[in-house]
Coordinates of C-alpha atoms in Angstrom, one line a residue:
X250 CA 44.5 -0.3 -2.6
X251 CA 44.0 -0.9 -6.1
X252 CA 41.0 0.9 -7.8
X253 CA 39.4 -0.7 -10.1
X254 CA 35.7 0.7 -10.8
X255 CA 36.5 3.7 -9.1
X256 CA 38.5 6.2 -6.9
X257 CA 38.1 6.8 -3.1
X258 CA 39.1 10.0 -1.3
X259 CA 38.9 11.5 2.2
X260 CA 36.7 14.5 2.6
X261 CA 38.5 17.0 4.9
X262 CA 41.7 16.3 6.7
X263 CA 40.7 15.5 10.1
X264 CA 38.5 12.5 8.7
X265 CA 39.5 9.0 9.2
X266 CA 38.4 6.4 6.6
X267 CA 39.7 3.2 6.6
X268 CA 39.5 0.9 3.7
X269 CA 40.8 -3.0 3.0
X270 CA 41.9 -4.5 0.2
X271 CA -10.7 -13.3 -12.9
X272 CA -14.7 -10.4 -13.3
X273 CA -12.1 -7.6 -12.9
X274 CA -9.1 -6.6 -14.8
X275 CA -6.5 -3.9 -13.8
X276 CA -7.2 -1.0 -16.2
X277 CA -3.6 -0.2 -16.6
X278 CA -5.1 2.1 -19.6
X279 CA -6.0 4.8 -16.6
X280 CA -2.1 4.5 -15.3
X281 CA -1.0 6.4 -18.5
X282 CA -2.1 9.9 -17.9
X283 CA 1.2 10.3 -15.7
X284 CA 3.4 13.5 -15.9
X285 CA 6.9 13.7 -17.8
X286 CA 8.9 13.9 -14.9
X287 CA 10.7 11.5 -13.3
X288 CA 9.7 10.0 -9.4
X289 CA 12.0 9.5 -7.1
X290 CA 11.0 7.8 -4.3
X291 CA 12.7 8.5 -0.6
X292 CA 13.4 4.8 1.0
X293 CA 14.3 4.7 4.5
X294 CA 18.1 3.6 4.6
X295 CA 18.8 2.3 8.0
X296 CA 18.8 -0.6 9.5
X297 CA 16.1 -2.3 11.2
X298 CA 15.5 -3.4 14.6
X299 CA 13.0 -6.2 13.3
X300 CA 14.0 -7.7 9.7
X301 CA 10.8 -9.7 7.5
X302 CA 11.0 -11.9 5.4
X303 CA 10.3 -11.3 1.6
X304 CA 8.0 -14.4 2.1
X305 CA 6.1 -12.3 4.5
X306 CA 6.4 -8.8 2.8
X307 CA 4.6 -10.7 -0.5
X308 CA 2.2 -12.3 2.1
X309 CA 0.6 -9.3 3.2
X310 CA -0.6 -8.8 -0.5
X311 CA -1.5 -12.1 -1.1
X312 CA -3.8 -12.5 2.0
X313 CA -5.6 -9.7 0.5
X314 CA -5.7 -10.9 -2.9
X315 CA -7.4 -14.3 -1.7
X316 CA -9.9 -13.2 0.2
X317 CA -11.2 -10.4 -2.5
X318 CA -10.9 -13.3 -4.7
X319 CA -13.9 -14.9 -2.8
X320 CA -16.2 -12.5 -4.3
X321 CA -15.0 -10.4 -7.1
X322 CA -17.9 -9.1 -8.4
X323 CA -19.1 -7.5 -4.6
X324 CA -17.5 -4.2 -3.5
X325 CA -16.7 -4.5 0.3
X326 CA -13.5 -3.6 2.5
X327 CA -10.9 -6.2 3.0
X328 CA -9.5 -7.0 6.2
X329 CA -11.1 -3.3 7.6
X330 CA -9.1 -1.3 10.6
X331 CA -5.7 -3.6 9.6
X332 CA -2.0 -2.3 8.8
X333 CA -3.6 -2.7 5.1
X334 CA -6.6 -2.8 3.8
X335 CA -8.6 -3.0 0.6
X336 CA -11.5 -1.0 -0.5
X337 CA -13.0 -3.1 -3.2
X338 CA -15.1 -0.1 -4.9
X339 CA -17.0 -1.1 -7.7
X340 CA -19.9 -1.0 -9.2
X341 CA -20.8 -3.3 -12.6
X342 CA -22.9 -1.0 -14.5
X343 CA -21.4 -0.1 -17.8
X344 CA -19.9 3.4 -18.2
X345 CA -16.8 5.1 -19.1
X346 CA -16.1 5.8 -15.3
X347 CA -13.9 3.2 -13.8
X348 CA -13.9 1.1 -11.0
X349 CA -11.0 0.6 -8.6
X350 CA -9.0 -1.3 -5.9
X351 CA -8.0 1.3 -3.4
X352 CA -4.8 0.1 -1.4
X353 CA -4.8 1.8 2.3
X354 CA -1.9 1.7 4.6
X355 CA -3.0 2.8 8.4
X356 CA -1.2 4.2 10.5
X357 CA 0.5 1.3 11.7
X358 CA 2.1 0.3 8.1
X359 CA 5.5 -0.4 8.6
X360 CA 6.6 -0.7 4.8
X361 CA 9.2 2.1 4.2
X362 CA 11.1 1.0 1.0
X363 CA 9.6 1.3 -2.3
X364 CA 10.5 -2.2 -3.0
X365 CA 8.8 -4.1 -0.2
X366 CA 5.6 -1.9 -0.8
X367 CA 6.1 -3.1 -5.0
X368 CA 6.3 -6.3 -3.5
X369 CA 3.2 -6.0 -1.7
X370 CA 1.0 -4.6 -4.4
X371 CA 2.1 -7.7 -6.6
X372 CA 1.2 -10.4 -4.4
X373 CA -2.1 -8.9 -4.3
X374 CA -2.6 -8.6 -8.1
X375 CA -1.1 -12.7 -8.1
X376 CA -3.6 -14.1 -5.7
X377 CA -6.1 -11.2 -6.8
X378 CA -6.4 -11.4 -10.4
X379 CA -4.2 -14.5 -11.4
X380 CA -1.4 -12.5 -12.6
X381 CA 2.1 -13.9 -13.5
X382 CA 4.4 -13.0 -10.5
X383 CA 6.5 -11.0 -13.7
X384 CA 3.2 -9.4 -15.1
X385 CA 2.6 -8.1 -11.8
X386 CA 5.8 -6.9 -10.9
X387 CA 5.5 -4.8 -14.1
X388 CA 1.9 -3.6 -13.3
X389 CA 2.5 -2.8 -9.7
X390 CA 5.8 -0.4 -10.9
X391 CA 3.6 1.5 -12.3
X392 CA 1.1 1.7 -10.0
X393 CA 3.4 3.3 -7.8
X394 CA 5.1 6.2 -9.9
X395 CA 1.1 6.8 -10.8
X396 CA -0.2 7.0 -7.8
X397 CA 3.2 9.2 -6.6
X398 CA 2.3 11.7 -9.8
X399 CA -1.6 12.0 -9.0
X400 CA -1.0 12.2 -5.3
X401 CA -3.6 14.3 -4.0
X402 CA -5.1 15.6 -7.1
X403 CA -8.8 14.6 -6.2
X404 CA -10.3 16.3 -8.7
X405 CA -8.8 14.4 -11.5
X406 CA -9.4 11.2 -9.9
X407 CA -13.4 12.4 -10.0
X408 CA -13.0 13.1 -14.1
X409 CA -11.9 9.6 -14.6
X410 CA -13.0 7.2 -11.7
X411 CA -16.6 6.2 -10.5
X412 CA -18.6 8.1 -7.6
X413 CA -18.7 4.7 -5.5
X414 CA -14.8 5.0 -5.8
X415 CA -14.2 8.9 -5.2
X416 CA -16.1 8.5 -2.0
X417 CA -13.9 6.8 -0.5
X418 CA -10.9 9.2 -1.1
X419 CA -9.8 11.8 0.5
X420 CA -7.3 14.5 -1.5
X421 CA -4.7 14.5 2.0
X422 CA -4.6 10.3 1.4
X423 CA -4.7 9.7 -2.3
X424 CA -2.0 8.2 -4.0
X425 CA 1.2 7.6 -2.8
X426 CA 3.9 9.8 -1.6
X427 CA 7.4 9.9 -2.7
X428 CA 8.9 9.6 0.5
X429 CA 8.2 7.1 2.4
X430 CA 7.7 9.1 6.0
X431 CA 4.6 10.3 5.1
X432 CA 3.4 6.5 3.8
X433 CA 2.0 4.7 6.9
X434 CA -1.5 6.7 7.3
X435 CA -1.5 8.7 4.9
X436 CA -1.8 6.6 1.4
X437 CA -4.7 5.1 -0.7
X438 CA -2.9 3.4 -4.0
X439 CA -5.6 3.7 -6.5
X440 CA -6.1 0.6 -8.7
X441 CA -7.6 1.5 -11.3
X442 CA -10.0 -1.6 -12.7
X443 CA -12.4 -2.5 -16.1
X444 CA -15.5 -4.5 -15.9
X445 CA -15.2 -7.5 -18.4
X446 CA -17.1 -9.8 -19.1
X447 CA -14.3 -12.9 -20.3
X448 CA -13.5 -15.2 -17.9
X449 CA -10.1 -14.5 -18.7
X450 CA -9.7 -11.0 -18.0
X451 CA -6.4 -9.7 -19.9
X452 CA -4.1 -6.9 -17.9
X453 CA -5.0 -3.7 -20.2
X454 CA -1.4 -2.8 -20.6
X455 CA -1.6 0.1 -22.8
X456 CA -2.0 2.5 -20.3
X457 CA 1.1 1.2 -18.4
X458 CA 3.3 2.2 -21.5
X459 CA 2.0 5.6 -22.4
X460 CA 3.9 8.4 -23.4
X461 CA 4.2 10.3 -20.4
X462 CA 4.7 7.2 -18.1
X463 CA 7.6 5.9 -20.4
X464 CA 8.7 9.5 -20.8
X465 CA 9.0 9.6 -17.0
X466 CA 10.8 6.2 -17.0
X467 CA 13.2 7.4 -19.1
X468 CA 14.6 10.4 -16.7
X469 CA 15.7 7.3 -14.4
X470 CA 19.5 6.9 -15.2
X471 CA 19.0 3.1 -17.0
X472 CA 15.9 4.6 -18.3
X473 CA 14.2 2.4 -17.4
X474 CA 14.7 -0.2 -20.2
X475 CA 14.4 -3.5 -17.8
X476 CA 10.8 -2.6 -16.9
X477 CA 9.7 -1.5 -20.6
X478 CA 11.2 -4.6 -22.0
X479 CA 9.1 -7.1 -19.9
X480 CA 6.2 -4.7 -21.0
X481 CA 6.7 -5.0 -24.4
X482 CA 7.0 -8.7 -24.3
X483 CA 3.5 -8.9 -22.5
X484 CA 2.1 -7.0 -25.0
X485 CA 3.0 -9.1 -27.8
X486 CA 1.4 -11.9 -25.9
X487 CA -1.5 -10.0 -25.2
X488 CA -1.4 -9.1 -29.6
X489 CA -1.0 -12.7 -30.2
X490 CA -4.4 -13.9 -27.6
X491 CA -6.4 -11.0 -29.1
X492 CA -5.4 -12.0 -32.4
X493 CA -6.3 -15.8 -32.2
X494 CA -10.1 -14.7 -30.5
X495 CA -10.0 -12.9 -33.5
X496 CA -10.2 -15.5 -35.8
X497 CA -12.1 -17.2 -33.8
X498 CA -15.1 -15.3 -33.9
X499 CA -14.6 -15.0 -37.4
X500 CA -15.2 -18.7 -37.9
X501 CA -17.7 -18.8 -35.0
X502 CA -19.5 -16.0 -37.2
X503 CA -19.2 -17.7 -40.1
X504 CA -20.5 -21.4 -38.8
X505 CA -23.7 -19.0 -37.1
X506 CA -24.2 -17.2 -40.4
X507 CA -24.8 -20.9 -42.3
X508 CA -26.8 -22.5 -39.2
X509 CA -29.3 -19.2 -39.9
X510 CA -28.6 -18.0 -36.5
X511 CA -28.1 -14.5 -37.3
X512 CA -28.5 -12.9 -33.9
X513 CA -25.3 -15.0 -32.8
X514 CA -23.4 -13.9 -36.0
X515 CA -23.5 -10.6 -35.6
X516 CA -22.4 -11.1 -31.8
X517 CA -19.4 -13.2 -32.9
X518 CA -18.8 -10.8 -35.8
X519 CA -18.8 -7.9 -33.3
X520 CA -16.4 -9.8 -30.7
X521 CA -14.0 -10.5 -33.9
X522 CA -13.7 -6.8 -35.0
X523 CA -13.2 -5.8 -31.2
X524 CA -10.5 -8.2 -30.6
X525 CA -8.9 -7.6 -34.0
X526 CA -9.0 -3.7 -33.0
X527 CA -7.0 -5.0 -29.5
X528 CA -4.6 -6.7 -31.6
X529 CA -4.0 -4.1 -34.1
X530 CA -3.3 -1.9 -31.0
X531 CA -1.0 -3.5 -29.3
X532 CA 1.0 -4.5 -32.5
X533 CA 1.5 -0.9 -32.8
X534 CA 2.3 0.2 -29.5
X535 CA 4.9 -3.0 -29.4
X536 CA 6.3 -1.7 -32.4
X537 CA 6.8 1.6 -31.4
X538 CA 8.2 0.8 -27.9
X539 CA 10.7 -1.4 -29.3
X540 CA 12.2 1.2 -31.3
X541 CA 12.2 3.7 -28.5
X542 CA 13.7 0.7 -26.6
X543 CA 16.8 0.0 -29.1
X544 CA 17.6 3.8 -29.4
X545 CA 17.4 4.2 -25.5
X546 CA 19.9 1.3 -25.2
X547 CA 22.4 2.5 -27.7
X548 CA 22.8 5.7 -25.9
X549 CA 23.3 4.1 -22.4
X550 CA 26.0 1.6 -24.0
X551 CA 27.6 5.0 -25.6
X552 CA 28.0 6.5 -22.7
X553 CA 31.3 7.4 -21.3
X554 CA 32.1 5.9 -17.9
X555 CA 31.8 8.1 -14.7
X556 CA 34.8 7.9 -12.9
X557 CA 33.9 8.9 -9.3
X558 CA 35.1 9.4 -5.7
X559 CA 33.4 7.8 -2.6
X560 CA 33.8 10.4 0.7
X561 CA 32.7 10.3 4.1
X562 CA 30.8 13.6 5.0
X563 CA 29.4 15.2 8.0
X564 CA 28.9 14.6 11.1
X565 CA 25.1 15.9 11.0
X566 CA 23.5 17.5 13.9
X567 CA 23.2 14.3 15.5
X568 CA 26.1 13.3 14.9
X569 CA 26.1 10.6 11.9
X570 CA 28.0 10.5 8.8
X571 CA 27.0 9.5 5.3
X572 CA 28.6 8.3 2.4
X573 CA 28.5 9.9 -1.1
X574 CA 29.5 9.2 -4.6
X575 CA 31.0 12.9 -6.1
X576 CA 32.7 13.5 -8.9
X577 CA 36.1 14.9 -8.4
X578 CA 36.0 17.9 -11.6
X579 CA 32.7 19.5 -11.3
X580 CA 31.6 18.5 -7.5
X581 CA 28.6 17.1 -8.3
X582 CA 27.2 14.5 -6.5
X583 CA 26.7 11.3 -8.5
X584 CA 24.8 9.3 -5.8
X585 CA 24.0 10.6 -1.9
X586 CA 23.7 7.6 0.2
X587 CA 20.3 7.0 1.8
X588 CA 21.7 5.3 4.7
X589 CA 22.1 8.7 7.1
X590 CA 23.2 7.0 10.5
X591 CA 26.6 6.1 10.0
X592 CA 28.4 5.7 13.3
X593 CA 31.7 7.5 13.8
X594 CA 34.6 7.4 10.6
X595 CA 35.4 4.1 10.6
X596 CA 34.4 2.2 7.3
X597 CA 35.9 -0.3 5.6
X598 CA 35.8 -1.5 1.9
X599 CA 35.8 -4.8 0.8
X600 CA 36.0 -6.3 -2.5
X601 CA 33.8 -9.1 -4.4
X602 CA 31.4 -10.0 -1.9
X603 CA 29.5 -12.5 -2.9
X604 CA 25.5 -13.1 -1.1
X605 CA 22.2 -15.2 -2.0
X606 CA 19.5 -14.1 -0.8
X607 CA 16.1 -14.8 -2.2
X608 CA 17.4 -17.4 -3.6
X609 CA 19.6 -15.2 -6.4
X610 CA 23.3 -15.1 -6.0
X611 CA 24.8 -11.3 -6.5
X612 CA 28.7 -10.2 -6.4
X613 CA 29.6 -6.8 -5.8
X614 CA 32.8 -5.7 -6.7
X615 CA 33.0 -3.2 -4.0
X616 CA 31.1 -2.5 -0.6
X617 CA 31.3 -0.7 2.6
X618 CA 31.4 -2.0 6.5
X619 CA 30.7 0.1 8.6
X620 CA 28.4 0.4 12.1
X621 CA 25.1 2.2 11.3
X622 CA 21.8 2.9 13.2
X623 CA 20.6 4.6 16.8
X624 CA 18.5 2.3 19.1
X625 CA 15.1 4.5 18.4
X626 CA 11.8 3.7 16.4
X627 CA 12.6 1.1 13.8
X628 CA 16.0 1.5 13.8
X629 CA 18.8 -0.5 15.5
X630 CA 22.7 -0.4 16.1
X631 CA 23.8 -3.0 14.0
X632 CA 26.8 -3.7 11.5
X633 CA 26.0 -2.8 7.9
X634 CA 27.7 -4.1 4.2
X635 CA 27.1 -0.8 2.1
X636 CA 26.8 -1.5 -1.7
X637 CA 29.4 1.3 -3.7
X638 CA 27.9 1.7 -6.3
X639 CA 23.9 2.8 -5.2
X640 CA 25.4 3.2 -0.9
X641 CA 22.3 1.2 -0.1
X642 CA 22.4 -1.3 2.7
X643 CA 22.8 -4.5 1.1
X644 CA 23.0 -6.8 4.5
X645 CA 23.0 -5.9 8.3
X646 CA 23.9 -7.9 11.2
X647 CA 21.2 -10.1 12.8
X648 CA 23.0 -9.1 16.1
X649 CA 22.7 -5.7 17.7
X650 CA 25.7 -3.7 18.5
X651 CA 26.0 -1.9 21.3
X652 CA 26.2 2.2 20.8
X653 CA 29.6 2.7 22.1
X654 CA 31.2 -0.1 19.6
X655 CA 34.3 0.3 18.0
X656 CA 35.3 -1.2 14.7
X657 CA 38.4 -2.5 13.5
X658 CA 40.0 -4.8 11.3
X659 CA 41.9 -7.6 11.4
X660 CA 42.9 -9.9 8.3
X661 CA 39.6 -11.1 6.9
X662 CA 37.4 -10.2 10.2
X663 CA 35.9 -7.1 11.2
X664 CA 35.9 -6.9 15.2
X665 CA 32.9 -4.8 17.0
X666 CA 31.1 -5.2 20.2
X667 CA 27.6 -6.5 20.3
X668 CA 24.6 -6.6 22.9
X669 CA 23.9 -10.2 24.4
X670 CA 21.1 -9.4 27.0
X671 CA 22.3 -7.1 29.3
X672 CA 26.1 -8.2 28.8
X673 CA 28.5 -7.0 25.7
X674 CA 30.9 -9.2 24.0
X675 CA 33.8 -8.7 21.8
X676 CA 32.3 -10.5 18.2
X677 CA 34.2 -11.2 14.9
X678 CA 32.2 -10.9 11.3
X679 CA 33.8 -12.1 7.5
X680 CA 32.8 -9.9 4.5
X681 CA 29.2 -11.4 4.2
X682 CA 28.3 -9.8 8.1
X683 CA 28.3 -14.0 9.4
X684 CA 28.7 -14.1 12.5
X685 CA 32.5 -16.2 13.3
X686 CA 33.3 -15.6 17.0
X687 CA 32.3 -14.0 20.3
X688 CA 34.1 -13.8 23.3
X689 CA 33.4 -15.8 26.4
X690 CA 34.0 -13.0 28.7
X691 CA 31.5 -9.6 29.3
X692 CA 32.9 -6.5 27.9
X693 CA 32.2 -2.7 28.7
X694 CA 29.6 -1.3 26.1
X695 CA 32.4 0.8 24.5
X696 CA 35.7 -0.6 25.1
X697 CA 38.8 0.0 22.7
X698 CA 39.7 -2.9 21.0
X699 CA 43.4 -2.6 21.2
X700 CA 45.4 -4.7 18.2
X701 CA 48.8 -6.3 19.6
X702 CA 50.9 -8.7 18.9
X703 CA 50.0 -10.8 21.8
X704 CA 45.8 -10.5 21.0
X705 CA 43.3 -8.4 21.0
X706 CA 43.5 -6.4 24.6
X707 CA 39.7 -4.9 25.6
X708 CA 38.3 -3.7 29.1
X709 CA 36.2 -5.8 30.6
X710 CA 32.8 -5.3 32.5
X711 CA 34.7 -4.3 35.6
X712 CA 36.9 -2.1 33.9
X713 CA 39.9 -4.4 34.0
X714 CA 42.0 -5.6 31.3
X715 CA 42.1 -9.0 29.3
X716 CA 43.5 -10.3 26.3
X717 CA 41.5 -12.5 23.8
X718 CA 43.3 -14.8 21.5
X719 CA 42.3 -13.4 17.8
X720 CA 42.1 -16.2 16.3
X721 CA 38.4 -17.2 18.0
X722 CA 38.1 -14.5 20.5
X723 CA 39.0 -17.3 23.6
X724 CA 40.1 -15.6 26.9
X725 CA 43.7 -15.6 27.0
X726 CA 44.2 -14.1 30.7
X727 CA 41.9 -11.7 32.3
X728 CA 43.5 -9.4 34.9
X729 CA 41.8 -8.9 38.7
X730 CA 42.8 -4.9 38.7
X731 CA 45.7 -5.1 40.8
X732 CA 48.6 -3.2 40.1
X733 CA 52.3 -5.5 39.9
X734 CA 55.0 -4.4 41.2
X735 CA 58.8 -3.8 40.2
X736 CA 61.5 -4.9 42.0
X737 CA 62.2 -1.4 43.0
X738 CA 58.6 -1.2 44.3
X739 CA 57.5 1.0 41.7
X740 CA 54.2 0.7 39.9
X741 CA 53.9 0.1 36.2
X742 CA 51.8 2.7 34.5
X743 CA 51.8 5.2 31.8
X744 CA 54.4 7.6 33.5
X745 CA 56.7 4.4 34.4
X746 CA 60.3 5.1 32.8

């Protein structure tokens, strides 16, 4: 195998691996009193007996955005006693306290990756607050890592948030969890919100890039320079509106000033020094992040390349394997998979694969088949393409396999056994996990799928042999169990001379 971004190895010698060549605003201001550190969040890695759609995952937000969207201004529950809800706490008297949207997953939440739940939280802010889908992306990042940092600190939630929110929080729920086991139940996302009184109501993104937020973005191995970037260029935007109501005002001041309406000038005089103050704020912040920004990316494109090896370890106490990236001087471990259920040794690379999905094409230059899962909860037996650089799944089967399958290669296919109602059939898969082929014939759950250079030969449901034709997994002959003879009368079996 040529090796190209990286080296494989085998971890211990009995292991076989195989490979082949709106009245509210999001007061993103509060989201900035986050600590240093970096959050990591815990995804689950398996794969799942029931798939959604992203259409779907973003649809649970946005059913919640438009119906708070009714009625902005009145704090109520949305959708109360669902898989999510909203707790719409506000109340519009002016103080420093703030209001908030407070996100709750019940029990029967069944978000477990951090990037469905982002995914969520921004379709909500879209339909919600008339966010750009980008602008809340960005805004619903944070969210997360701040809610992960305060999670369960009640008591600094009561310093900075409104009675009518704190009462509806409990120090077990609030915030949000790193790993995502302890999600469904037990999480309330504060969102924190301003009262304005614009019709266009501005994201307050200077929280979003304070100090200790983008200090903890920076412990992330990219640093985090994608997500900073888009919030820099939102904050120039924002400079650019705050500077043009500005002026504004100014003239509005001015034309009030000569009509001898001085009431109105000192109003507009006030709004113009306020916004001007906005715009002289986020010219600095921009400023500054975009230095930080430059020096972050110089030292990433510095760095020397990792070279690393991908091993197979375990089994586990229940058996599975896992893959990890280590490297081969010091032993450290560069990436630990979080896909845990992978089922017996057998995994395969495969190079330049090449998938759309969401309507964004992606090649990766290397990846990992292999069969993953256990029928139990939300996970299924299914066959899974393992990206090599991060060992998340990147695609699974839509079929299920059965438990006893075996996998093996065979030019471009992959060969495993998969359920079809209560039978089993021999299937074929390319690279991308489509579906090619499956055999006509029932199969035993875990029958060897012997390579030969007649076909493929497998047991079938009545323990008998057969031979499929490789080529599209067509029956070739499928033996009734009894035993042929020789001429001398002797059976043919293993022992036969």
């Amino acid at each position: 195998m040529e090796k190209t971004l990286k080296k494989i190895f085998i971890a211990g010698a009995a292991l076989f691996f195989a490979f082949n060549a709106a009245a509210l605003e999001v007061d993103v201001d509060e989201i900035r009193s986050t600590a240093a550190d970096s959050v990591e969040f815990e995804n689950y890695g398996g794969p799942h007996s029931v798939i959604e759609s992203v259409e779907a995952i973003v649809g649970i937000g946005t059913s919640l955005g438009v119906e708070l969207s009714q009625a902005i201004e009145e704090p109520r529950t949305i959708q109360p006693g669902a898989k999510y809800s909203v707790i719409h706490a506000i109340n519009l008297d002016k103080d420093a306290l703030l209001n908030a949207d407070i996100f709750v997953l019940s029990e029967a939440a069944g978000v477990d990756h951090i990037t469905n739940l982002r995914r969520i939280l921004s379709g909500f802010l879209v339909s919600a607050y008339n966010y750009s889908w980008d602008d809340a992306w960005t805004v619903a990042t944070f969210l997360t890592v701040y809610n992960a940092v305060y999670r369960g600190q009640l008591e600094t939630f009561s310093e900075r948030y409104k009675p009518v929110v704190i009462q509806n929080l409990t120090a077990e729920k609030a915030g949000l969890s790193t790993n995502w086991e302890d999600w469904a139940g037990n999480t309330q996302i504060i969102i924190p919100l301003k009262d304005v009184t614009e019709e266009a109501a501005p994201v307050d993104t200077s929280t979003i890039s304070d100090d200790k937020v983008i200090e903890a973005m920076r412990q992330e191995p990219d640093k985090g320079i994608k997500e900073r970037e888009k919030m820099a260029d939102i904050k120039e935007r924002e400079m650019d509106t705050a500077s043009r109501k500005a002026q504004n005002a100014q003239r509005d001041a001015a034309q009030y000033k000569a009509n001898g309406e001085r009431k109105a000038a000192r109003e507009a005089q006030k709004t113009s020094k306020t916004q001007q103050q906005i715009a002289d704020k986020k010219r600095s912040e921009v400023q500054s992040e975009r230095q930080a920004i430059a020096k972050d990316k110089e030292e990433v494109l510095s760095r020397e390349p990792v070279e690393y090896e991908t091993g197979l370890f375990g089994p586990d106490a229940s058996g599975f394997y896992r893959l990890m990236n280590v490297d081969p001087a010091t032993g450290d471990i560069i990436t630990k998979s979080p896909l845990t259920q992978i089922r017996g040794k057998a995994v395969f690379e495969v190079a330049n694969v090449t998938l759309t999905q969401n309507g964004t094409t992606v090649t990766y230059p290397q990846a990992f088949i292999a069969v993953c899962g256990e029928n139990s909860g939300k996970s299924a037996v299914k066959l899974c393409l393992i990206d090599g650089e991060s060992l998340e799944i990147i695609v699974e089967s839509n079929e299920l396999l059965s438990e006893g399958s075996d996998l093996v290669p065979y030019n471009d296919r992959f060969l495993v056994i998969v359920q079809d109602g209560n039978a089993n059939r021999v299937a074929s898969y390319d690279k991308t996990l489509d579906l090619l082929d499956t055999s006509a014939i029932d199969v035993t759950a875990s029958t060897p799928l012997n390579l030969t250079g007649y076909g493929l030969l497998v047991t079938d449901s009545r323990g008998n042999p057969c031979l499929l034709n490789l080529s599209d997994l067509s029956t070739v002959w499928q033996s009734t169990g009894s035993v042929k003879k020789l001429g001398n009368d002797q059976p043919i079996d293993d022992n036969a001379k």
